[in-house]
Coordinates of C-alpha atoms in Angstrom, one line a residue:
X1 CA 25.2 -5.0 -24.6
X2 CA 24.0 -8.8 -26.1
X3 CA 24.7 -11.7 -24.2
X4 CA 26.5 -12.8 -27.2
X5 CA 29.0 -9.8 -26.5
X6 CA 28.9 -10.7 -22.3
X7 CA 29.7 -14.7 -23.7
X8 CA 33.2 -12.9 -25.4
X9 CA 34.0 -11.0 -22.6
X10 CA 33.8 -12.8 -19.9
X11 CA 35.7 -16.0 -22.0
X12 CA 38.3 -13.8 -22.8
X13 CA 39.3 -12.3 -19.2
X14 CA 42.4 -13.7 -17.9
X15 CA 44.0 -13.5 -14.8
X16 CA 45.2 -9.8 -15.3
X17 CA 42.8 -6.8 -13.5
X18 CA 42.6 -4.7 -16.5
X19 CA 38.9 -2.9 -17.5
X20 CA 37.3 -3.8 -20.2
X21 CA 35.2 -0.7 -22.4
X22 CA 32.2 -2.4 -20.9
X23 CA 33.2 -1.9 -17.3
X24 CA 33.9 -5.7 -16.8
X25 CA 36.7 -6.1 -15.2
X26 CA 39.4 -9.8 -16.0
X27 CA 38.6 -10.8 -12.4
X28 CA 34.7 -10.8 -12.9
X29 CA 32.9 -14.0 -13.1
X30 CA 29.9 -13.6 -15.2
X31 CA 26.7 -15.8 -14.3
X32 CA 23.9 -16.0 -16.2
X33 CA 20.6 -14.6 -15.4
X34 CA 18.9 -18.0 -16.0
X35 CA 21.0 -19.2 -12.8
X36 CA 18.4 -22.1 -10.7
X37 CA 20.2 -19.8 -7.8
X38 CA 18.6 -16.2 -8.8
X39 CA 14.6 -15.6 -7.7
X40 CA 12.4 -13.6 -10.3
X41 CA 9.2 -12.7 -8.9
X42 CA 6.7 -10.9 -11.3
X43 CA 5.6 -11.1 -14.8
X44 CA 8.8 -12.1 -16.4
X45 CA 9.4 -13.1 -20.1
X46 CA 12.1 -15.9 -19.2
X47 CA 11.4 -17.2 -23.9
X48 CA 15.3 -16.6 -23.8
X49 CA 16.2 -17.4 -20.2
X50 CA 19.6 -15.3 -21.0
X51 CA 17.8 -12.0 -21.6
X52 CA 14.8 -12.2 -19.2
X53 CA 12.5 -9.0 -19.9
X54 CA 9.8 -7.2 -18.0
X55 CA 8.1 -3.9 -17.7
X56 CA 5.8 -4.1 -14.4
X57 CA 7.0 -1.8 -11.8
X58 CA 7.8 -4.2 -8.5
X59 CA 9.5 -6.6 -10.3
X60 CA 12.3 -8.3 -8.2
X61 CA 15.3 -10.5 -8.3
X62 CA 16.7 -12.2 -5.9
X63 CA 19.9 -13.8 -5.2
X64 CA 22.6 -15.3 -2.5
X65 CA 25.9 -14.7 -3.3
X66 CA 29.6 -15.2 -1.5
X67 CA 32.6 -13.1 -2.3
X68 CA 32.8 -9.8 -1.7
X69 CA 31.5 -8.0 -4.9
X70 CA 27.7 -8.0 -7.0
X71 CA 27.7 -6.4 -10.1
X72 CA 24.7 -6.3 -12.4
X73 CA 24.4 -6.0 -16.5
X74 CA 21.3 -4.8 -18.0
X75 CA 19.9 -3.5 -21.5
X76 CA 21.6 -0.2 -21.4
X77 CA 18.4 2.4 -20.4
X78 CA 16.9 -0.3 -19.1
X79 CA 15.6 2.5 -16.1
X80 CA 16.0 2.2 -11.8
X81 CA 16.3 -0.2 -9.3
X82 CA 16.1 0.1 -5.9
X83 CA 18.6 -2.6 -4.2
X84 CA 19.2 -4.2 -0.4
X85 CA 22.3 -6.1 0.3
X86 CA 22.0 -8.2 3.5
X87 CA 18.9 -6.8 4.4
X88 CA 20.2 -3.3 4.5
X89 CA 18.6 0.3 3.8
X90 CA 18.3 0.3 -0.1
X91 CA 19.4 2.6 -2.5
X92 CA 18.8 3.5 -6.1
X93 CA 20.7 2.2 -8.9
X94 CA 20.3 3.8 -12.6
X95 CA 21.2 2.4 -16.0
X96 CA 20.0 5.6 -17.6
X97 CA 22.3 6.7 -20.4
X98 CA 23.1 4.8 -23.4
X99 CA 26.6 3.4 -22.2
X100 CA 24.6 2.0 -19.0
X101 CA 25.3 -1.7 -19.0
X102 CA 27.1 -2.5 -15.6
X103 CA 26.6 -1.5 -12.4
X104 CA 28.0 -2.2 -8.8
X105 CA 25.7 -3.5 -6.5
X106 CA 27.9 -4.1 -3.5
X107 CA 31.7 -4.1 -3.2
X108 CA 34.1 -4.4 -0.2
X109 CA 32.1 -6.8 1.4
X110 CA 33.1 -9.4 4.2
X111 CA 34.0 -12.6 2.6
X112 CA 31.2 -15.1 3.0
X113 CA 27.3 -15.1 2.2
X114 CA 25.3 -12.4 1.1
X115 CA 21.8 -11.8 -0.3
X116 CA 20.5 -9.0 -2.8
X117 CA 17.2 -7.7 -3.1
X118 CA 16.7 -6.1 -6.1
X119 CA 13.4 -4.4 -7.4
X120 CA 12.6 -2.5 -10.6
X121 CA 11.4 0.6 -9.6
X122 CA 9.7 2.1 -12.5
X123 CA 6.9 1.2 -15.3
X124 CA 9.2 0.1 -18.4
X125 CA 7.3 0.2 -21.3
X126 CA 9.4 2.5 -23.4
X127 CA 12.7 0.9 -21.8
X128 CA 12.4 -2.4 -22.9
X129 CA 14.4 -3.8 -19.6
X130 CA 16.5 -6.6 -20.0
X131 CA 18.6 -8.0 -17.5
X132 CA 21.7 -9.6 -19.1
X133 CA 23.2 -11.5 -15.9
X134 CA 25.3 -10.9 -13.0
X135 CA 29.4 -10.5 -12.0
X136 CA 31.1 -11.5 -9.1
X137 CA 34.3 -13.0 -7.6
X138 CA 36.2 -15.1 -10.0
X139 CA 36.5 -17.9 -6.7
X140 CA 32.7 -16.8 -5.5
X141 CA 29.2 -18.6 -6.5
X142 CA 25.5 -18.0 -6.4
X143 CA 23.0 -19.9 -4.2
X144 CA 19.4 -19.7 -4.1
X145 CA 18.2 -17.0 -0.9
X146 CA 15.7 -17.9 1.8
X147 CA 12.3 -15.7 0.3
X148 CA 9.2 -14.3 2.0
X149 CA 6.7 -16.1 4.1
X150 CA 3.5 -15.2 2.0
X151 CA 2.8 -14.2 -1.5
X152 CA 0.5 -11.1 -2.7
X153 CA -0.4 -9.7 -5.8
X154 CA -1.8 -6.2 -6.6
X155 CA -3.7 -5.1 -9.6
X156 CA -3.5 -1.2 -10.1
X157 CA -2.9 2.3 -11.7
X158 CA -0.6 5.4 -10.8
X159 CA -0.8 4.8 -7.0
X160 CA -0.3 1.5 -7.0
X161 CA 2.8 2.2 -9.1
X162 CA 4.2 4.5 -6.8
X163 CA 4.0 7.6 -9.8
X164 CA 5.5 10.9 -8.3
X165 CA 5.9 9.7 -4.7
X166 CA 10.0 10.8 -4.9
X167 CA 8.7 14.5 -5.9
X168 CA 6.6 17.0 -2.9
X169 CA 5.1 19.4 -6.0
X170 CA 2.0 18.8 -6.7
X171 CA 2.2 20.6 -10.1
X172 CA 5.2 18.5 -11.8
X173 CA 4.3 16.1 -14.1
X174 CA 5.1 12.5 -14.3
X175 CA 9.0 11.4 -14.1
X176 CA 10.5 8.3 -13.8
X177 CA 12.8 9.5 -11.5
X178 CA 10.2 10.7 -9.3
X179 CA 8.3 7.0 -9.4
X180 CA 9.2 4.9 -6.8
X181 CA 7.2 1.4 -6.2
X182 CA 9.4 0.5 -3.5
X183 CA 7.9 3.5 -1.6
X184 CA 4.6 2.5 -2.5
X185 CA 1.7 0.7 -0.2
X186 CA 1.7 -2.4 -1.6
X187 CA 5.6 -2.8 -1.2
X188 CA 5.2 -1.1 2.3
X189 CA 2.6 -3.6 3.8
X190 CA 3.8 -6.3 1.8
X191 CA 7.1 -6.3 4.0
X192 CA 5.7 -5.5 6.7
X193 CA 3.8 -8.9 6.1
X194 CA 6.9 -10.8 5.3
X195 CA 5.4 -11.9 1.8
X196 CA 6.7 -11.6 -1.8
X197 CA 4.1 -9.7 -4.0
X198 CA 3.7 -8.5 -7.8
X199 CA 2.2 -5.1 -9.0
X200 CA 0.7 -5.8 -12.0
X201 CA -0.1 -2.0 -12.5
X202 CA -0.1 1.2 -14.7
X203 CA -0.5 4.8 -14.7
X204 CA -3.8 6.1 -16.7
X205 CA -5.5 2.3 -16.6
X206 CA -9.0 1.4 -15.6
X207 CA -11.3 -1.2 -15.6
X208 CA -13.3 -0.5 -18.2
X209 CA -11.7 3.6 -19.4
X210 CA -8.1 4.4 -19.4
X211 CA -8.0 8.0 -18.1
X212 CA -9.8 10.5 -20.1
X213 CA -10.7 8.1 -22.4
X214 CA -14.1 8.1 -23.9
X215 CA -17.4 6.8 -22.8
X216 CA -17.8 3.8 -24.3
X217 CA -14.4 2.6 -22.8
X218 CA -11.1 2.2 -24.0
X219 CA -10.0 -1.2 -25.6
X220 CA -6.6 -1.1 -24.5
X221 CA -7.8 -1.0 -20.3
X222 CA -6.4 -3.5 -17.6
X223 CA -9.3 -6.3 -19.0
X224 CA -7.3 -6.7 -22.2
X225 CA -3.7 -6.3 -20.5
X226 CA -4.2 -8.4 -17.6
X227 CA -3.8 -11.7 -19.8
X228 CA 0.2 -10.4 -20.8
X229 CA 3.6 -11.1 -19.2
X230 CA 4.4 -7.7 -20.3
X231 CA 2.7 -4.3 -20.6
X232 CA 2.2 -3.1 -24.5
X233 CA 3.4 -6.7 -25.6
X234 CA 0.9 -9.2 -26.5
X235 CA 3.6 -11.9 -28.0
X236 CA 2.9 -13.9 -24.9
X237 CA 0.4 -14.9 -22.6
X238 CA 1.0 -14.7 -19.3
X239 CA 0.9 -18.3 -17.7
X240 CA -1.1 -17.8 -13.9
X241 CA 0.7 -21.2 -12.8
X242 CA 4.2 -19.4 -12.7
X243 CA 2.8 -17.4 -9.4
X244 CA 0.0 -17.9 -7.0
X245 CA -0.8 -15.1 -4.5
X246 CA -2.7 -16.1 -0.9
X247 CA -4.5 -12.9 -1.5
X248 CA -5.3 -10.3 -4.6
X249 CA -5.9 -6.6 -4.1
X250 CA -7.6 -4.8 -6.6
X251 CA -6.9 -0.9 -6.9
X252 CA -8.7 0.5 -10.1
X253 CA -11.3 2.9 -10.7
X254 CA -9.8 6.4 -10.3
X255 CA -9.3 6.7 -14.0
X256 CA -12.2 5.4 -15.0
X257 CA -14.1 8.5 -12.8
X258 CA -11.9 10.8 -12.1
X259 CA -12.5 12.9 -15.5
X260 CA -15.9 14.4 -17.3
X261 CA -17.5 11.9 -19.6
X262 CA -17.9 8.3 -17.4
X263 CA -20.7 5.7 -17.8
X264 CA -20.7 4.4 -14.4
X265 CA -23.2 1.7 -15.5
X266 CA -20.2 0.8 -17.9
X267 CA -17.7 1.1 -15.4
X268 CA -20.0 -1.5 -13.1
X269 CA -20.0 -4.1 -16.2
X270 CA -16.4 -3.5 -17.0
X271 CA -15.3 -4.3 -12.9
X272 CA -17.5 -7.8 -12.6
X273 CA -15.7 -8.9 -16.1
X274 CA -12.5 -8.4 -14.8
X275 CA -13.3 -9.7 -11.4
X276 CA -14.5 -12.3 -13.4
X277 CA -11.1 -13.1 -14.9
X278 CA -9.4 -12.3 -11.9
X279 CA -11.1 -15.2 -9.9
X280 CA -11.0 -17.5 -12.8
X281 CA -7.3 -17.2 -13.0
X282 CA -7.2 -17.5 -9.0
X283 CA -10.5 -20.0 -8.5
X284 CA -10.1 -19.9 -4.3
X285 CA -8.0 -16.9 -3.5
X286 CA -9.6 -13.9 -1.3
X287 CA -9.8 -10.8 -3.5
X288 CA -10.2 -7.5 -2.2
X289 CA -11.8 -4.5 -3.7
X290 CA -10.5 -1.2 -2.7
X291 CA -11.2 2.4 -3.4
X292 CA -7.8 4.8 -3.9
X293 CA -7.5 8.1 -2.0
X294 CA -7.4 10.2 -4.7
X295 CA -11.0 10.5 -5.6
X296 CA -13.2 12.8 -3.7
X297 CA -17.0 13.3 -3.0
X298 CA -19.6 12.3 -5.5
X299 CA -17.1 10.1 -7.6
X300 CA -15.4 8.8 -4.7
X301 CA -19.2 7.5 -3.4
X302 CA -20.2 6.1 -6.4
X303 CA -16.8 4.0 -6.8
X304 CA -18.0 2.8 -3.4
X305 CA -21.9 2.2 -4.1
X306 CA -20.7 -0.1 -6.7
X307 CA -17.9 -2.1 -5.2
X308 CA -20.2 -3.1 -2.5
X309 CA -22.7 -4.2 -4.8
X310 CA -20.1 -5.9 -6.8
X311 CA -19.1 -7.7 -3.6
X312 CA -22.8 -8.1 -2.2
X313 CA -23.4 -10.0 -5.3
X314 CA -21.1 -12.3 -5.6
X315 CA -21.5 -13.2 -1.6
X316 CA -25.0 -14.1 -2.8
X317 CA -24.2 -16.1 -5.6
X318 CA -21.8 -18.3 -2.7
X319 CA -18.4 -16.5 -3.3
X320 CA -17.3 -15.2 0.3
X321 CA -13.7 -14.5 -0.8
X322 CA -15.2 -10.8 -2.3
X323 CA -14.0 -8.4 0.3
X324 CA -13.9 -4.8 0.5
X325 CA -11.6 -2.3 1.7
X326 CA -11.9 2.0 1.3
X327 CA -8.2 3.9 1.8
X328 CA -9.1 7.2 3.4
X329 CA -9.0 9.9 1.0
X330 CA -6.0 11.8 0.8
X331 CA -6.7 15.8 2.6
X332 CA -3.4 17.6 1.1
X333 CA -2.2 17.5 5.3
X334 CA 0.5 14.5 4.6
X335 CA 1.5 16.4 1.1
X336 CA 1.4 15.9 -2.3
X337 CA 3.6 13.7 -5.2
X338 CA 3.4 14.8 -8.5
X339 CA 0.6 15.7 -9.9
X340 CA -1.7 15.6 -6.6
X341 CA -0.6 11.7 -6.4
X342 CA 0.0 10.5 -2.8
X343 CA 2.9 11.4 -1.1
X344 CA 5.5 9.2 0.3
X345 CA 3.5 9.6 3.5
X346 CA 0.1 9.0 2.3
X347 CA 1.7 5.9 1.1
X348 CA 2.5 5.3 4.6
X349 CA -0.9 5.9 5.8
X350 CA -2.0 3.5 3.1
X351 CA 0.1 1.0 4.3
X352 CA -0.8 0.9 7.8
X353 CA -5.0 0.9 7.2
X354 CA -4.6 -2.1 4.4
X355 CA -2.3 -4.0 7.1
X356 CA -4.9 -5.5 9.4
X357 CA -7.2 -6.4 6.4
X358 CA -4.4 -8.5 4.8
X359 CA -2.7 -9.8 8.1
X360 CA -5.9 -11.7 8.6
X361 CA -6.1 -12.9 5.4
X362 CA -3.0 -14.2 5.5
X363 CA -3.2 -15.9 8.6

């Protein structure tokens, strides 16, 4: 549904309850997503601030809210969210069928102020999400929510994304109803750190070769996409003033080796020009290198071998905000997602051996 259509409805609701054929009902008050009151943290295209679009999986908005009733439009197959009211356990909301446009977030509530958390839960790039604005009380209003003490940001692949942690077969392939990034590690520690963060990550990337792509590299790998607001969109450069994280994590490498046919002298030059960009977007900011769980023994040591010389390096040439960090490798004993990806629990795991790393950064 257009916001032109949303502009008609909601101007033409009167004081009757009837149900309109998009589900928004004549007591609804429609505010628009470009609200000063609703929080968007991530790589947002905000060129028409009444159909903000994004793709990154971890992408949040926030709001406050009185009344009694949240309702959200979106792009119809514009994919999941997972949403908290208040604070609460969150569930998943889907606008996954072609007639998807409005959804109810909360309902029956206690009259006074609330707060929603909502994350996209999914890598969008064939969804083309949209959010299209919110509904609530005809008497109720938005206000702008307390947020998160710190701000984070990780760079990643599959894992980072969360990619079959919602499944426990290890032989089904990718799904996005099996992709959670809400039940990832970097949403994990990131609450537990009381800090905002953005997952600017993708299944198959790699520093310098997307998986199983050939030696020489592939052109289209997180180098060239990193610069974007939105993944498979290069209309707009991505401004780095619009969000500055205390701390950076860097999770990318396991497509680059995890298949026949690597140059890990290629893969070394690929990393430091990345790194490169990384720290030029984010001159001061402590950046850690990690390894992923999923590759093992030879492959696994030389993803090691050269992040510590990365890191080495650049602590010689006076940069001592290089750190390193190695997740233990996953054993099969905490389960499988899809296709061998971590579990929910390894994601745990995860969670709790990166904490202590960024807690200190943080401060």
């Amino acid at each position: 549904m257009n916001i032109r259509k949303i502009l008609m409805v909601v101007l033409a609701l009167t004081a009757s309850t009837a149900v309109s054929a998009d589900g928004i009902m004549s007591s609804d008050k429609w505010m628009s997503p470009s609200s000063q009151s609703i929080v968007y943290t991530g790589r947002v295209d905000m060129s028409n601030p009444y159909v903000p679009r994004f793709n990154w999986p971890g992408t949040e908005i926030r709001l406050g809210f009185t009344g009694t009733t949240l309702r959200m439009i979106c792009r119809p197959m514009t994919g999941y969210f997972m949403v908290s009211i208040d604070g609460c356990r969150a569930f998943k909301v889907s606008y996954n069928s072609p007639r998807d446009s409005v959804r109810t977030l909360a309902a029956a509530l206690k009259a006074g102020k609330h707060t929603a958390r909502i994350m996209y839960a999914i890598e969008g790039l064939h969804r083309r999400p949209e959010c299209h604005g919110f509904l609530i009380d005809r008497d109720a209003a938005l206000f702008r929510p307390a947020l998160p003490r710190h701000r984070i940001e990780f760079i990643g692949n599959s894992i980072t994304c969360g990619f079959g942690n919602e499944d426990n077969d290890r032989n089904h392939p990718f799904a996005d109803e099996t992709e959670n990034h809400y039940y990832s590690y970097a949403t994990i520690v990131s609450d537990s750190l009381d800090a905002l963060h953005t997952s600017i990550s993708r299944s198959g990337i790699g520093a310098y070769r997307n998986y199983a792509g050939p030696k020489e590299g592939s052109p289209d790998n997180m180098s060239y996409r990193y610069r974007y607001t939105l993944f498979g969109d290069t209309t707009q450069l991505w401004d780095f003033s619009r969000y500055t994280p205390e701390v950076v994590c860097i999770n990318l490498g396991t497509n680059d080796l995890s298949t026949a046919g690597y140059d890990i002298a290629l893969y070394e030059k690929g990393y430091r020009q990345f790194l490169g960009t990384v720290r030029k977007a984010y001159p001061k900011v402590p950046i850690v290198l990690l390894t992923g769980p999923m590759l093992q023994g030879k492959e696994n040591e030389l993803e090691k071998q050269v992040l510590d010389r990365i890191a080495d390096d650049c602590h010689k040439a006076g940069d001592r905000n290089i750190l390193r960090f190695d997740f233990s490798p996953q054993t099969g004993a905490l389960g499988y997602g899809a296709a061998y990806h971590p579990s929910l629990a390894q994601h745990r795991k995860m969670a709790a051996e990166l904490y202590p790393v960024l807690r200190k950064l943080l401060k």
